[in-house]
Amino acid sequence: MYRFALYASNHGFGHATRMAALAASLIDFGIYVFICTDRPQYLYQDLPNGKWQYRQCRIDGGVVHGKNLTADLDATKAMLLDLFAHRDDIVSRETLWLRQERIDLVISDIPFLVIEAAGYAQIPVFGISNFDWAFIYADLFKNDPQMQVVINTIYGLYRRMDRSYLPSLGTSQSVLGFRNPIECGLLARRCIKPRPETEAKTLSIMFGGEGNMDLDWQQICEAWDGLVYSTNTSCTAHNHRLMQASDDFLAQIQISDLVLCKPGYSTFAEILSAGKPMLYIPRTSYPEETVLIDGVRDYPAGKCLDQIPTSVEGWKEVFDSMPRVGKRIPEDNDAIVGRMFQDFLDVRIDNANLMSVFDLGSNNLNYCLWDTQNRKVLHRCWINTYLARNMKGNELDYTNLSNQIPALKSLLECDAQIRSRKYLIATGISRIADNAASLIRDLAEEWKLSAKIISAKEEMKYALQAASHLIPKNKQALIFDIGGTSTELVWRKAGRGFAGISLQLGLVSLAGHSEPEQAMQEALQELTCETFDVLIGVGLTATLLVSMICNENPEEILDKNDLKLSRDELQALAQRISEDIMNKQFSSHDELVTHRSMMMAAKFVTLLLDRFGQSDFLVCNEGISVGFARWKTL
């Protein structure tokens, strides 16, 4: 599992929230993320537990602001000189940490000293921003020749980056130190927890993480016919609602009829991605703002407030002149992550010949990125699809799989940026559902995949290929793969042949069975074959059993190939889950269903072990997506 370190500038909240957006897509793509900054941890509260770490550290300072968010040049200069006075200590600390944590890639937005640390740690470093500090400081200190050596040093550090990316709303002139920046779309957080719409018209006032503007808040509230939300603690207007700094400002944007703000990349990007009208107040003599304002000049629902009204009537006139609706500009997070990952592979591997394999099962999709030259896995992850759970009669309850399963679309969007031959193999429920063939055909055409609903026999072949390296020499092994609607069992025959059976029973069908244990026992009666020396469980079900028994994140288990589970461990897990179900220990229906499925899996494997007199089984985390890739490159 790759480990990426994201360094967010300690300036305002914009860099931090932009890194939150990037982190979310990296995590969805199966990357473990470290977020390194001193910005508040609540900015990352929507990221999934167990898949990232927050590391508090201060590595730059940006610009020090004075009244009305104007740049305080003397304070900024003092901060920068102090920063460079501690340069050696900072670089040494970060170099040591990068090595200790075995970081694979550093992504900077846009601290510059970490670039030097990554170089010493021999780790590639990428940069992403709509501006760099060389651009900002060159403008702010254009009349201060003493600062030129500092600016030149910052510029030189940026030039060392292996790749650089320029999201929309920036220009090549605003990233002076970036070599050949790659232009991207918007990088903006997605709203995870939307708020219910309010009947009252909503004005939201937000000026980022560096303070407030000097405005007549009472006039604004009186002029607005509805509710006004802000972090201003002194406003006493009856229609004013106080927001805390830790509130979800992205969710607030989603329910706003108008947003009043200062120009800032993340604020602009989140407003544009929500398609909301915005009114922005520019600051004087801050170089980033000229670039940002140019970037939104064609946004039909945006308006620059050059002169701040001095009366209630003046504010009413401004509000009445604003468009009522905006035009949503979708964020480009997944494509940015996919492009970054391809560039990461390019830095690490010369002329890699890649294969992407999507294994679409009954409830999950397993993804494998395969190096065909070296015949090894480069990257793996999986997502939940819940296809079998969402059945209506004999049809899947979908008309377009990627549009209706957001996680699937994110994964496909990331992979679309990777130069690889792309295959999709569908199993389980796709062999049963009447409309599966047309859904998969449409998916293949949309995303340029070579797709096929494979037979149970083909699935057995790929399961055998996945586990072949774990079969002890001169031993007969039974490989089993427990899916959502079917379970495949396969073993080698003489030469390169194989035999097996497909049981029409899986975790989803067991969950709906009135007597699941009896159904398991009856299904296993079909096993009239020879005895086996070892049993090997293949795929995600086996991985999740290890995860629950060992109390480890499933992603951390994917790279381990010497795992073994005992009958006693399976029984203890089944008993524990049964007691938790009785005591109603689960916080959501999905959590309950997942644990009940794992209880069924533990019992099923226990019966299988008893059937062949075995006390334990080997776990093969490499499922049929890897087996297919191995078979294709034999």
XYZ file of C-alpha atoms in Angstrom:
634
model
C 0.000 0.000 0.000
C 1.490 3.318 -1.063
C 1.993 6.025 1.550
C 1.758 9.641 0.386
C 2.560 12.696 2.545
C 0.529 15.833 1.806
C 2.065 19.083 3.072
C -0.426 21.960 3.309
C 0.833 25.517 3.723
C 0.336 27.036 7.166
C -1.354 30.057 5.564
C -5.100 30.491 5.940
C -7.392 27.543 5.364
C -7.412 27.385 1.559
C -4.338 25.186 1.107
C -5.521 22.901 3.898
C -9.004 22.387 2.482
C -7.559 21.856 -0.989
C -5.371 19.096 0.468
C -8.471 17.643 2.125
C -10.045 17.353 -1.337
C -6.938 15.710 -2.759
C -6.639 13.386 0.238
C -10.238 12.181 -0.168
C -9.631 11.096 -3.763
C -6.268 9.524 -2.923
C -7.908 7.522 -0.138
C -10.688 6.412 -2.493
C -7.943 5.155 -4.813
C -6.427 3.074 -2.019
C -3.535 5.356 -1.010
C -2.694 5.818 2.682
C -2.361 9.542 3.394
C -0.433 11.603 5.934
C -1.545 15.240 6.210
C 1.263 17.459 7.495
C 0.260 20.962 8.576
C -0.638 23.041 11.612
C -4.090 23.896 10.236
C -6.988 22.659 12.432
C -7.705 18.956 12.313
C -11.457 19.594 11.980
C -10.832 20.618 8.364
C -10.292 16.896 7.683
C -13.176 15.530 9.749
C -14.971 14.034 6.727
C -12.065 11.791 5.713
C -12.706 8.098 6.496
C -11.266 6.723 9.723
C -8.267 4.433 9.595
C -7.080 5.513 6.146
C -5.060 8.634 6.986
C -3.120 10.351 9.743
C -2.901 13.961 10.837
C 0.606 15.152 11.712
C 0.822 18.590 13.244
C 3.879 20.460 12.017
C 4.744 23.972 10.914
C 6.937 24.252 7.848
C 6.121 27.653 6.315
C 4.247 30.836 7.129
C 2.768 32.275 3.967
C 1.835 35.909 4.481
C 1.129 37.585 7.814
C -2.097 39.572 7.642
C -2.989 42.850 9.269
C -6.294 44.755 9.420
C -8.868 43.849 6.764
C -6.680 40.929 5.669
C -4.030 43.184 4.105
C -0.445 41.919 3.986
C 1.774 43.064 6.857
C 5.118 43.288 5.020
C 7.300 43.858 8.074
C 5.779 40.909 9.950
C 5.942 38.702 6.854
C 9.613 39.571 6.311
C 10.449 38.807 9.945
C 8.614 35.479 9.692
C 10.505 34.485 6.534
C 13.920 35.397 7.944
C 13.159 33.409 11.083
C 12.009 30.469 8.957
C 15.274 30.421 7.025
C 17.244 30.784 10.240
C 15.741 27.404 11.249
C 15.999 25.876 7.778
C 18.525 23.183 8.689
C 16.503 22.033 11.705
C 13.253 21.890 9.715
C 14.793 20.020 6.790
C 16.547 17.538 9.104
C 13.335 16.879 11.021
C 11.280 16.301 7.882
C 13.948 14.141 6.221
C 14.064 11.856 9.242
C 10.275 11.616 9.413
C 9.919 10.835 5.698
C 12.406 7.991 6.041
C 10.911 6.608 9.245
C 7.383 6.514 7.816
C 8.547 4.983 4.498
C 6.791 7.697 2.498
C 6.554 6.955 -1.235
C 5.616 10.431 -2.495
C 5.487 13.969 -1.124
C 2.829 16.353 -2.448
C 3.345 20.007 -1.510
C 0.740 22.788 -1.534
C 3.092 24.744 -1.455
C 5.704 24.574 1.354
C 9.158 24.781 -0.210
C 11.483 23.443 2.505
C 9.903 19.980 2.313
C 11.172 19.796 -1.288
C 14.706 19.865 0.069
C 13.842 17.236 2.699
C 12.317 14.943 0.070
C 15.496 15.239 -1.961
C 17.634 14.121 0.993
C 15.188 11.274 1.684
C 15.356 10.285 -2.014
C 11.587 10.536 -2.400
C 9.848 12.092 -5.409
C 8.048 15.345 -4.683
C 5.146 16.904 -6.593
C 3.723 20.390 -6.189
C 0.165 21.603 -6.736
C -1.206 25.127 -6.356
C -2.720 28.040 -8.232
C 0.251 30.165 -7.092
C 3.636 29.676 -5.464
C 5.346 31.735 -2.784
C 8.043 32.903 -5.206
C 5.289 34.686 -7.159
C 3.709 36.194 -4.036
C 6.939 37.348 -2.390
C 8.429 38.707 -5.633
C 5.466 41.072 -5.846
C 5.183 41.955 -2.141
C 8.920 42.633 -1.774
C 9.618 44.143 -5.191
C 10.959 47.267 -3.466
C 13.061 45.358 -0.928
C 16.352 44.148 -2.487
C 17.361 42.465 0.795
C 14.645 39.856 0.223
C 15.820 38.902 -3.270
C 18.153 36.156 -2.057
C 15.296 34.586 -0.057
C 12.968 34.730 -3.060
C 15.622 33.251 -5.348
C 16.172 30.381 -2.895
C 12.436 29.637 -2.769
C 12.276 29.744 -6.567
C 15.225 27.339 -6.805
C 13.608 24.877 -4.397
C 10.412 24.798 -6.445
C 12.454 24.038 -9.571
C 13.623 20.793 -7.942
C 10.121 19.277 -7.910
C 9.637 16.171 -10.053
C 6.192 17.246 -11.270
C 3.940 20.264 -10.753
C 0.206 20.804 -11.287
C -1.763 23.984 -11.883
C -5.489 23.779 -11.025
C -7.869 26.050 -12.868
C -8.091 29.658 -11.575
C -4.292 29.892 -11.781
C -1.944 30.847 -14.615
C 1.597 29.889 -15.542
C 2.674 33.381 -14.442
C 1.384 32.756 -10.910
C 3.603 29.677 -10.413
C 6.993 31.141 -11.229
C 8.951 28.234 -9.788
C 6.930 25.383 -11.339
C 8.689 23.675 -14.258
C 6.220 22.846 -17.049
C 3.129 22.862 -14.809
C 0.387 20.454 -15.856
C -2.948 22.239 -16.167
C -5.868 20.627 -14.304
C -9.485 21.357 -13.503
C -10.934 22.530 -10.191
C -9.626 20.963 -6.990
C -12.420 21.306 -4.448
C -13.901 19.337 -1.582
C -17.063 17.318 -2.140
C -19.975 17.815 0.235
C -20.262 14.611 2.290
C -22.913 15.706 4.807
C -25.402 18.003 3.065
C -27.715 20.124 5.195
C -31.448 20.364 4.615
C -32.495 23.374 2.577
C -34.081 26.237 4.533
C -37.219 28.101 3.534
C -35.579 31.448 4.290
C -33.163 32.957 1.782
C -29.616 32.403 3.014
C -26.638 34.748 2.770
C -23.363 33.212 3.931
C -20.402 35.467 4.684
C -16.994 33.795 4.795
C -13.516 35.276 4.706
C -11.353 32.197 5.172
C -9.164 31.283 8.100
C -7.320 34.579 8.612
C -9.952 36.822 10.202
C -12.790 39.119 9.083
C -13.275 42.226 6.967
C -14.282 45.562 8.475
C -17.915 45.758 7.352
C -21.122 47.204 8.759
C -22.704 43.894 9.654
C -25.931 45.437 10.949
C -26.506 47.135 7.573
C -25.890 43.881 5.704
C -28.353 41.964 7.877
C -31.005 44.651 7.558
C -30.594 44.738 3.781
C -30.838 40.957 3.352
C -34.360 39.498 3.236
C -33.608 36.224 4.981
C -30.964 34.661 7.234
C -27.332 35.798 7.393
C -24.639 33.347 8.525
C -21.134 34.418 9.566
C -18.452 33.957 12.231
C -18.818 37.560 13.438
C -19.429 37.350 17.196
C -20.384 41.020 17.639
C -23.346 41.109 15.247
C -26.652 41.256 17.138
C -29.106 41.450 14.232
C -32.209 39.289 14.697
C -31.629 37.442 11.406
C -27.933 36.760 12.026
C -26.833 33.200 12.784
C -23.381 32.646 14.261
C -21.150 30.037 12.692
C -18.187 28.469 14.461
C -14.807 28.154 12.764
C -15.174 24.368 13.007
C -18.558 24.304 11.219
C -18.845 22.698 7.809
C -18.547 25.717 5.533
C -18.807 23.561 2.413
C -22.216 22.281 3.510
C -23.171 25.892 4.268
C -22.270 26.919 0.714
C -24.570 24.196 -0.604
C -27.658 25.743 1.048
C -26.734 29.378 0.348
C -28.567 31.644 -2.047
C -25.561 33.995 -2.079
C -22.028 33.848 -0.681
C -20.181 37.034 0.270
C -16.442 36.360 0.441
C -12.928 37.511 -0.343
C -11.113 36.004 -3.319
C -9.513 32.726 -2.253
C -8.893 29.606 -4.285
C -10.738 27.079 -2.128
C -13.672 29.407 -1.444
C -14.034 30.187 -5.147
C -13.599 26.546 -6.167
C -16.183 25.293 -3.687
C -18.674 27.976 -4.723
C -18.146 27.217 -8.428
C -18.442 23.455 -7.907
C -21.755 24.071 -6.106
C -22.913 26.505 -8.800
C -23.804 29.259 -6.301
C -23.930 33.033 -6.825
C -21.057 34.875 -5.150
C -20.146 38.439 -4.323
C -16.472 38.978 -3.589
C -14.572 41.880 -2.040
C -11.011 42.233 -3.357
C -8.099 43.201 -1.144
C -5.523 45.747 -2.227
C -1.996 44.824 -3.289
C -2.305 41.048 -2.932
C -1.013 39.406 -6.133
C -2.947 36.129 -5.907
C -6.247 37.962 -6.089
C -5.660 39.454 -9.525
C -5.121 35.933 -10.883
C -8.171 34.530 -9.089
C -10.438 37.356 -10.216
C -9.333 36.827 -13.798
C -10.095 33.135 -13.355
C -13.738 33.737 -12.379
C -14.388 36.649 -14.731
C -16.502 34.460 -17.002
C -18.437 32.831 -14.156
C -21.952 34.142 -14.792
C -23.013 34.173 -11.135
C -20.006 36.044 -9.773
C -19.641 39.742 -9.125
C -16.749 41.846 -7.819
C -17.705 44.429 -5.177
C -15.154 47.180 -5.822
C -16.920 49.746 -3.647
C -18.391 48.633 -0.312
C -21.869 50.138 0.208
C -22.259 52.571 3.082
C -26.021 52.240 3.595
C -28.764 49.650 3.866
C -30.169 50.852 0.541
C -26.780 50.438 -1.094
C -26.500 46.835 0.110
C -30.070 46.120 -1.044
C -29.212 47.431 -4.496
C -26.173 45.131 -4.657
C -28.158 42.102 -3.497
C -30.977 42.787 -5.950
C -28.505 42.963 -8.827
C -27.099 39.480 -8.172
C -28.090 36.448 -10.300
C -30.465 34.070 -8.564
C -28.781 30.897 -9.784
C -25.279 29.928 -10.796
C -23.758 27.379 -13.116
C -22.097 24.348 -11.567
C -18.510 23.688 -12.662
C -17.622 20.108 -11.611
C -14.479 19.512 -9.602
C -11.731 17.425 -11.194
C -10.271 15.723 -8.105
C -10.246 12.125 -9.339
C -8.670 12.961 -12.676
C -5.986 14.970 -10.874
C -5.217 12.006 -8.619
C -5.115 9.623 -11.584
C -2.714 11.898 -13.454
C -0.532 12.212 -10.357
C -0.434 8.453 -9.915
C 0.582 7.898 -13.531
C 3.342 10.493 -13.108
C 4.403 8.809 -9.861
C 4.768 5.511 -11.723
C 6.694 7.239 -14.506
C 9.184 8.580 -11.965
C 9.638 5.153 -10.376
C 9.424 2.775 -13.354
C 10.897 3.266 -16.812
C 8.539 2.487 -19.708
C 6.113 0.470 -17.590
C 3.648 -1.723 -19.486
C 0.502 -1.671 -17.373
C -2.762 -3.597 -17.139
C -5.828 -2.480 -15.166
C -8.213 -5.219 -14.035
C -11.625 -4.539 -12.500
C -13.272 -7.550 -10.827
C -16.950 -6.630 -10.465
C -18.445 -9.030 -7.934
C -21.830 -9.212 -6.302
C -21.211 -6.536 -3.681
C -17.665 -5.263 -4.224
C -15.308 -4.302 -6.999
C -11.650 -5.286 -6.706
C -9.088 -3.296 -8.675
C -5.594 -4.369 -9.652
C -2.933 -2.392 -11.507
C -0.480 -4.933 -12.921
C 3.076 -4.569 -14.230
C 3.058 -6.940 -17.215
C 6.832 -6.881 -17.717
C 7.725 -7.854 -14.165
C 4.478 -9.778 -13.558
C 3.711 -8.102 -10.271
C 1.024 -6.017 -8.618
C 1.716 -2.292 -8.514
C -1.456 -1.206 -6.770
C -4.708 -2.663 -5.469
C -7.856 -1.395 -3.818
C -11.544 -2.177 -3.649
C -14.872 -0.395 -3.312
C -18.355 -1.390 -2.199
C -20.973 -1.551 -4.955
C -23.798 -3.471 -3.217
C -25.080 -4.768 -6.558
C -26.675 -7.877 -5.063
C -28.248 -5.950 -2.213
C -29.967 -3.665 -4.714
C -31.902 -6.262 -6.679
C -35.494 -5.846 -7.825
C -36.886 -9.139 -8.970
C -34.296 -10.545 -11.316
C -32.749 -7.220 -12.283
C -30.108 -4.932 -10.838
C -31.675 -1.675 -9.696
C -29.501 0.512 -11.947
C -29.661 2.193 -15.324
C -26.043 3.428 -15.357
C -23.525 1.843 -13.027
C -20.850 4.536 -12.905
C -23.317 7.422 -12.590
C -25.266 5.730 -9.802
C -22.311 4.343 -7.827
C -20.114 7.370 -7.002
C -17.201 5.280 -5.705
C -17.134 3.335 -8.969
C -17.060 6.513 -11.026
C -14.220 7.893 -8.884
C -12.152 4.743 -9.366
C -12.786 4.650 -13.100
C -11.933 8.355 -13.426
C -8.639 7.843 -11.621
C -7.748 4.800 -13.708
C -8.725 6.559 -16.942
C -5.650 8.771 -16.512
C -3.353 5.725 -16.301
C -1.828 4.365 -19.501
C -2.900 0.747 -19.314
C -4.844 -1.992 -21.064
C -8.125 -2.114 -19.220
C -10.224 -5.204 -18.472
C -13.428 -5.716 -16.549
C -14.517 -9.193 -15.469
C -17.950 -9.561 -13.910
C -18.960 -12.480 -11.702
C -21.617 -13.646 -9.268
C -24.742 -11.538 -9.589
C -23.857 -10.532 -13.154
C -24.357 -14.145 -14.237
C -27.881 -14.042 -12.804
C -29.365 -10.574 -13.329
C -31.278 -10.165 -16.593
C -30.038 -6.629 -17.219
C -26.396 -7.156 -16.185
C -25.104 -7.668 -19.732
C -26.477 -4.351 -20.996
C -25.249 -2.453 -17.928
C -21.742 -3.861 -18.283
C -21.727 -3.222 -22.034
C -22.620 0.431 -21.421
C -19.946 0.688 -18.713
C -17.335 -0.776 -21.048
C -18.195 1.638 -23.857
C -18.196 4.679 -21.576
C -14.830 3.903 -19.964
C -13.120 2.040 -22.835
C -12.861 -1.306 -21.056
C -12.632 -4.792 -22.475
C -15.463 -6.351 -20.472
C -16.888 -9.836 -20.029
C -19.235 -11.672 -17.703
C -17.100 -14.707 -16.926
C -18.362 -18.220 -16.256
C -17.951 -20.006 -12.955
C -15.264 -22.184 -14.562
C -13.287 -19.127 -15.648
C -13.621 -17.689 -12.152
C -12.176 -20.921 -10.743
C -9.248 -20.685 -13.146
C -8.411 -17.154 -12.024
C -8.788 -18.080 -8.339
C -6.312 -20.921 -8.861
C -3.883 -18.534 -10.576
C -4.211 -16.064 -7.693
C -3.314 -18.696 -5.078
C -0.843 -20.797 -7.081
C 2.241 -19.307 -5.407
C 0.938 -20.312 -1.965
C 0.382 -24.010 -2.735
C 3.074 -26.052 -0.946
C 5.188 -28.285 -3.151
C 3.809 -31.806 -3.568
C 0.650 -30.884 -1.640
C -2.946 -30.991 -2.787
C -4.727 -27.686 -2.052
C -8.373 -26.683 -2.123
C -8.822 -23.034 -3.070
C -12.111 -21.408 -2.094
C -13.483 -17.960 -2.935
C -16.611 -16.930 -1.016
C -18.520 -14.254 -2.909
C -21.853 -12.533 -2.536
C -24.045 -14.935 -4.501
C -21.741 -17.871 -5.281
C -18.760 -19.710 -3.833
C -16.110 -21.245 -6.069
C -13.976 -24.207 -5.011
C -11.121 -25.349 -7.233
C -8.142 -27.706 -7.127
C -5.354 -28.782 -9.430
C -5.493 -31.908 -11.509
C -2.655 -33.663 -13.301
C -0.517 -31.382 -15.471
C -1.930 -27.864 -15.744
C -5.546 -28.927 -15.473
C -7.977 -28.097 -12.711
C -11.367 -29.162 -11.410
C -13.914 -27.497 -9.184
C -17.506 -26.731 -8.349
C -19.507 -23.550 -8.013
C -21.903 -23.453 -5.064
C -24.916 -21.229 -5.674
C -24.563 -19.789 -2.229
C -22.810 -16.642 -1.027
C -22.853 -14.089 1.760
C -25.793 -12.122 0.364
C -27.956 -15.180 -0.247
C -27.035 -16.576 3.185
C -28.081 -13.303 4.835
C -31.581 -13.741 3.406
C -31.842 -17.451 4.256
C -34.076 -18.568 7.127
C -31.656 -21.385 8.068
C -28.247 -20.226 6.862
C -26.183 -22.880 8.662
C -28.350 -25.670 7.287
C -27.985 -24.150 3.809
C -24.193 -24.189 4.210
C -24.123 -27.801 5.280
C -26.361 -28.864 2.390
C -24.204 -26.970 -0.098
C -21.023 -28.608 1.136
C -22.526 -32.033 0.552
C -21.775 -31.420 -3.126
C -18.088 -31.767 -2.237
C -17.578 -35.455 -2.947
C -14.008 -34.943 -4.127
C -10.706 -36.199 -2.775
C -9.011 -35.082 0.443
C -6.780 -32.022 0.648
C -3.591 -31.228 2.526
C -4.185 -27.497 2.756
C -7.045 -25.045 2.268
C -6.504 -21.564 0.815
C -9.073 -18.765 1.012
C -8.867 -16.322 -1.894
C -10.152 -12.788 -2.182
C -11.820 -10.048 -0.189
C -13.880 -12.243 2.158
C -10.729 -13.947 3.434
C -9.008 -10.561 3.783
C -11.906 -9.125 5.790
C -11.878 -12.155 8.094
C -8.212 -11.466 8.846
C -9.013 -7.794 9.365
C -11.689 -8.497 11.957
C -9.792 -11.238 13.759
C -6.491 -9.322 13.896
C -8.124 -5.901 14.350
C -6.157 -4.367 11.457
C -7.255 -2.180 8.582
C -7.957 -4.355 5.518
C -5.702 -2.122 3.384
C -2.723 -2.941 5.607
C -3.331 -6.662 5.113
C -3.314 -6.578 1.304
C 0.488 -6.681 1.104
C 0.827 -9.687 3.437
C 0.974 -13.145 1.861
C 1.934 -15.394 4.791
C -1.277 -15.152 6.784
C -3.058 -18.095 8.370
C -6.317 -18.285 10.322
C -7.302 -21.090 12.672
C -10.624 -22.768 13.299
C -10.591 -21.463 16.880
C -10.126 -17.885 15.663
C -13.049 -18.240 13.258
C -15.312 -19.623 15.983
C -14.341 -16.846 18.386
C -15.096 -14.209 15.730
C -18.502 -15.717 14.931
C -19.352 -15.832 18.633
C -18.263 -12.243 19.199
C -20.303 -10.915 16.285
C -23.334 -12.940 17.390
C -23.141 -11.387 20.863
C -22.702 -7.896 19.405
C -25.807 -8.407 17.242
C -27.820 -9.517 20.264
C -26.588 -6.509 22.256
C -27.255 -4.103 19.341
C -23.689 -2.826 19.202
C -23.791 -1.542 15.628
C -24.342 2.123 14.806
C -25.770 1.663 11.303
C -27.618 -0.883 9.189
C -24.649 -1.192 6.821
C -22.316 -1.986 9.724
C -24.759 -4.617 10.985
C -25.065 -6.233 7.547
C -21.280 -6.292 7.086
C -20.647 -7.953 10.444
C -23.449 -10.457 9.935
C -21.890 -11.377 6.578
C -18.512 -11.942 8.231
C -20.167 -14.116 10.871
C -21.647 -16.248 8.064
C -18.255 -16.393 6.347
C -16.532 -17.529 9.551
C -19.103 -20.283 10.039
C -18.900 -21.336 6.383
C -15.106 -21.669 6.495
C -15.322 -23.547 9.797
C -17.629 -26.113 8.172
C -15.231 -26.362 5.238
C -12.282 -27.003 7.570
C -14.258 -29.690 9.394
C -15.197 -31.297 6.099
C -11.513 -31.961 5.357
C -10.211 -32.366 8.891
C -8.119 -29.163 8.849
C -7.470 -26.840 11.789
C -6.473 -23.754 9.794
C -6.278 -22.255 6.301
C -3.986 -19.939 4.365
C -5.204 -16.508 3.294
C -4.523 -15.300 -0.240
C -5.256 -11.579 -0.441
C -4.735 -11.599 -4.186
C -8.171 -12.297 -5.615
C -9.269 -13.093 -9.129
C -8.324 -9.630 -10.463
C -4.697 -10.604 -9.804
C -5.369 -14.150 -11.004
C -6.721 -12.801 -14.279
C -3.635 -10.572 -14.719
C -1.321 -13.527 -14.042
C -3.219 -15.672 -16.526
C -3.082 -12.944 -19.207
C 0.701 -12.673 -18.864
C 1.623 -16.361 -18.627
